[in-house]
Coordinates of N, CA and C in Angstrom, one line a residue:
V429 N 0.9 -1.2 0.0 CA 0.0 0.0 0.0 C 0.9 1.2 0.0
R430 N 0.7 2.1 -1.0 CA 1.5 3.3 -1.1 C 0.6 4.5 -0.6
I431 N 1.2 5.2 0.3 CA 0.5 6.4 0.9 C 1.2 7.6 0.3
E432 N 0.4 8.5 -0.3 CA 1.0 9.7 -0.9 C 0.7 10.9 0.1
Y433 N 1.7 11.7 0.3 CA 1.7 12.8 1.1 C 1.8 14.1 0.3
E434 N 1.1 15.1 0.7 CA 1.3 16.4 0.0 C 2.3 17.2 0.8
I435 N 3.4 17.6 0.2 CA 4.5 18.3 0.8 C 4.2 19.8 0.6
F436 N 4.2 20.6 1.6 CA 3.9 22.0 1.5 C 5.2 22.8 1.5
K437 N 5.3 23.8 0.7 CA 6.4 24.7 0.6 C 6.2 25.8 1.7
Q438 N 7.3 26.5 2.0 CA 7.3 27.5 3.0 C 6.2 28.5 2.6
G439 N 5.3 28.9 3.5 CA 4.3 29.9 3.2 C 3.1 29.3 2.6
T440 N 3.0 28.1 2.2 CA 1.9 27.5 1.6 C 0.7 27.5 2.5
L441 N 0.9 27.3 3.8 CA -0.3 27.2 4.7 C -0.4 28.5 5.6
D442 N 0.6 29.2 5.8 CA 0.5 30.3 6.8 C 0.5 31.7 6.3
G443 N 0.8 31.9 5.1 CA 0.7 33.3 4.5 C 1.7 34.3 5.1
L444 N 2.8 33.7 5.7 CA 3.8 34.6 6.3 C 5.1 34.7 5.5
C445 N 5.0 34.6 4.2 CA 6.2 34.7 3.4 C 6.9 36.0 3.6
G446 N 6.2 37.1 3.7 CA 6.8 38.4 4.0 C 7.6 38.4 5.2
V447 N 7.0 37.8 6.3 CA 7.7 37.8 7.6 C 9.0 37.0 7.4
Y448 N 9.0 35.9 6.8 CA 10.2 35.1 6.5 C 11.2 35.8 5.7
S449 N 10.7 36.6 4.7 CA 11.6 37.3 3.9 C 12.4 38.4 4.7
I450 N 11.6 39.1 5.6 CA 12.3 40.1 6.5 C 13.2 39.4 7.4
R451 N 12.8 38.3 8.0 CA 13.7 37.6 8.9 C 15.0 37.1 8.3
N452 N 14.9 36.7 7.0 CA 16.1 36.2 6.3 C 16.9 37.3 5.7
S453 N 16.4 38.4 5.3 CA 17.2 39.4 4.6 C 17.7 40.5 5.5
V454 N 17.0 41.0 6.5 CA 17.4 42.1 7.3 C 18.7 41.8 8.1
P455 N 18.9 40.6 8.6 CA 20.2 40.3 9.3 C 21.4 40.4 8.3
I456 N 21.2 40.0 7.1 CA 22.3 40.1 6.1 C 22.6 41.6 5.8
I457 N 21.6 42.3 5.5 CA 21.7 43.7 5.2 C 22.3 44.5 6.3
N458 N 21.8 44.3 7.5 CA 22.2 45.1 8.7 C 23.2 44.4 9.6
K459 N 23.7 43.2 9.1 CA 24.7 42.4 9.9 C 24.2 42.2 11.3
L460 N 23.0 41.7 11.5 CA 22.5 41.4 12.8 C 22.9 40.0 13.2
S461 N 23.1 39.8 14.4 CA 23.4 38.4 14.9 C 22.2 37.6 14.8
M462 N 22.4 36.3 14.9 CA 21.2 35.3 14.8 C 20.3 35.6 16.0
E463 N 20.8 35.9 17.1 CA 20.0 36.3 18.3 C 19.2 37.5 18.1
N464 N 19.8 38.5 17.5 CA 19.0 39.8 17.2 C 18.0 39.6 16.1
S465 N 18.3 38.8 15.1 CA 17.4 38.5 14.0 C 16.2 37.7 14.6
Q466 N 16.4 36.8 15.5 CA 15.3 36.1 16.2 C 14.4 37.0 17.0
V467 N 15.0 38.0 17.6 CA 14.3 39.0 18.3 C 13.4 39.8 17.4
L468 N 13.9 40.2 16.2 CA 13.2 40.8 15.2 C 12.0 40.0 14.8
Y469 N 12.2 38.7 14.5 CA 11.1 37.8 14.1 C 10.1 37.7 15.2
D470 N 10.5 37.6 16.4 CA 9.6 37.5 17.5 C 8.7 38.8 17.7
D471 N 9.4 39.9 17.5 CA 8.7 41.2 17.5 C 7.6 41.3 16.4
I472 N 8.0 40.9 15.2 CA 7.0 41.0 14.1 C 5.8 40.1 14.4
I473 N 6.1 38.8 14.9 CA 5.0 37.9 15.2 C 4.1 38.4 16.3
S474 N 4.8 39.0 17.3 CA 4.0 39.6 18.5 C 3.1 40.7 18.0
Y475 N 3.7 41.6 17.1 CA 2.9 42.7 16.6 C 1.7 42.2 15.8
L476 N 1.9 41.3 14.9 CA 0.8 40.7 14.1 C -0.2 40.1 15.0
D477 N 0.2 39.4 16.1 CA -0.7 38.8 17.0 C -1.5 39.8 17.8
S478 N -0.8 40.9 18.2 CA -1.5 41.9 19.0 C -2.5 42.7 18.2
T479 N -2.3 42.8 16.9 CA -3.3 43.5 16.0 C -4.3 42.6 15.4
K480 N -4.3 41.3 15.8 CA -5.2 40.3 15.3 C -4.9 39.9 13.9
N481 N -3.8 40.4 13.3 CA -3.5 40.1 11.9 C -2.9 38.7 11.7
L482 N -2.2 38.2 12.8 CA -1.6 36.9 12.6 C -2.6 35.8 12.3
S483 N -3.6 35.8 13.1 CA -4.7 34.7 12.8 C -5.4 35.0 11.5
R484 N -5.6 36.2 11.1 CA -6.2 36.5 9.9 C -5.3 36.1 8.7
M485 N -4.0 36.3 8.8 CA -3.1 35.9 7.7 C -3.1 34.3 7.6
I486 N -3.0 33.7 8.7 CA -3.0 32.2 8.7 C -4.3 31.7 8.2
H487 N -5.4 32.2 8.7 CA -6.7 31.7 8.2 C -7.0 32.0 6.7
W488 N -6.6 33.2 6.3 CA -6.8 33.5 4.9 C -6.0 32.5 4.0
R489 N -4.8 32.3 4.4 CA -3.9 31.4 3.5 C -4.4 30.0 3.5
I490 N -4.9 29.5 4.6 CA -5.4 28.1 4.6 C -6.7 28.1 3.7
E491 N -7.6 29.0 3.9 CA -8.8 29.1 3.0 C -8.4 29.2 1.5
Y492 N -7.5 30.0 1.2 CA -7.0 30.2 -0.2 C -6.5 28.9 -0.7
Q493 N -5.6 28.2 0.1 CA -5.0 27.0 -0.4 C -6.1 25.9 -0.5
C494 N -7.0 25.8 0.4 CA -8.0 24.7 0.4 C -9.0 24.9 -0.8
H495 N -9.2 26.2 -1.2 CA -10.1 26.4 -2.3 C -9.4 26.5 -3.7
G496 N -8.3 25.9 -3.8 CA -7.6 25.8 -5.1 C -6.8 27.0 -5.5
G497 N -6.4 27.8 -4.5 CA -5.6 29.0 -4.9 C -4.2 28.6 -5.3
G498 N -3.7 27.5 -4.7 CA -2.3 27.1 -5.0 C -1.3 28.1 -4.6
D499 N -0.1 27.9 -5.1 CA 1.0 28.8 -4.8 C 0.8 30.1 -5.6
E500 N 1.3 31.1 -5.0 CA 1.2 32.5 -5.6 C 2.4 32.7 -6.5

């Protein structure tokens, strides 16, 4: 019996590609340490959560993916 699994790419389910892009590029541009770049990521996620946008972004992306939106 062969079981097939769908492999999701980064951002396929959560809609946070922009956050990942910032997290990955700002440390290079500004020569941030890994610790400081993690603080930046945590701050962005905390901000999105405090403004209720984190759950909105995740919910929107899951709905989009489930209704055939596919990759952008």
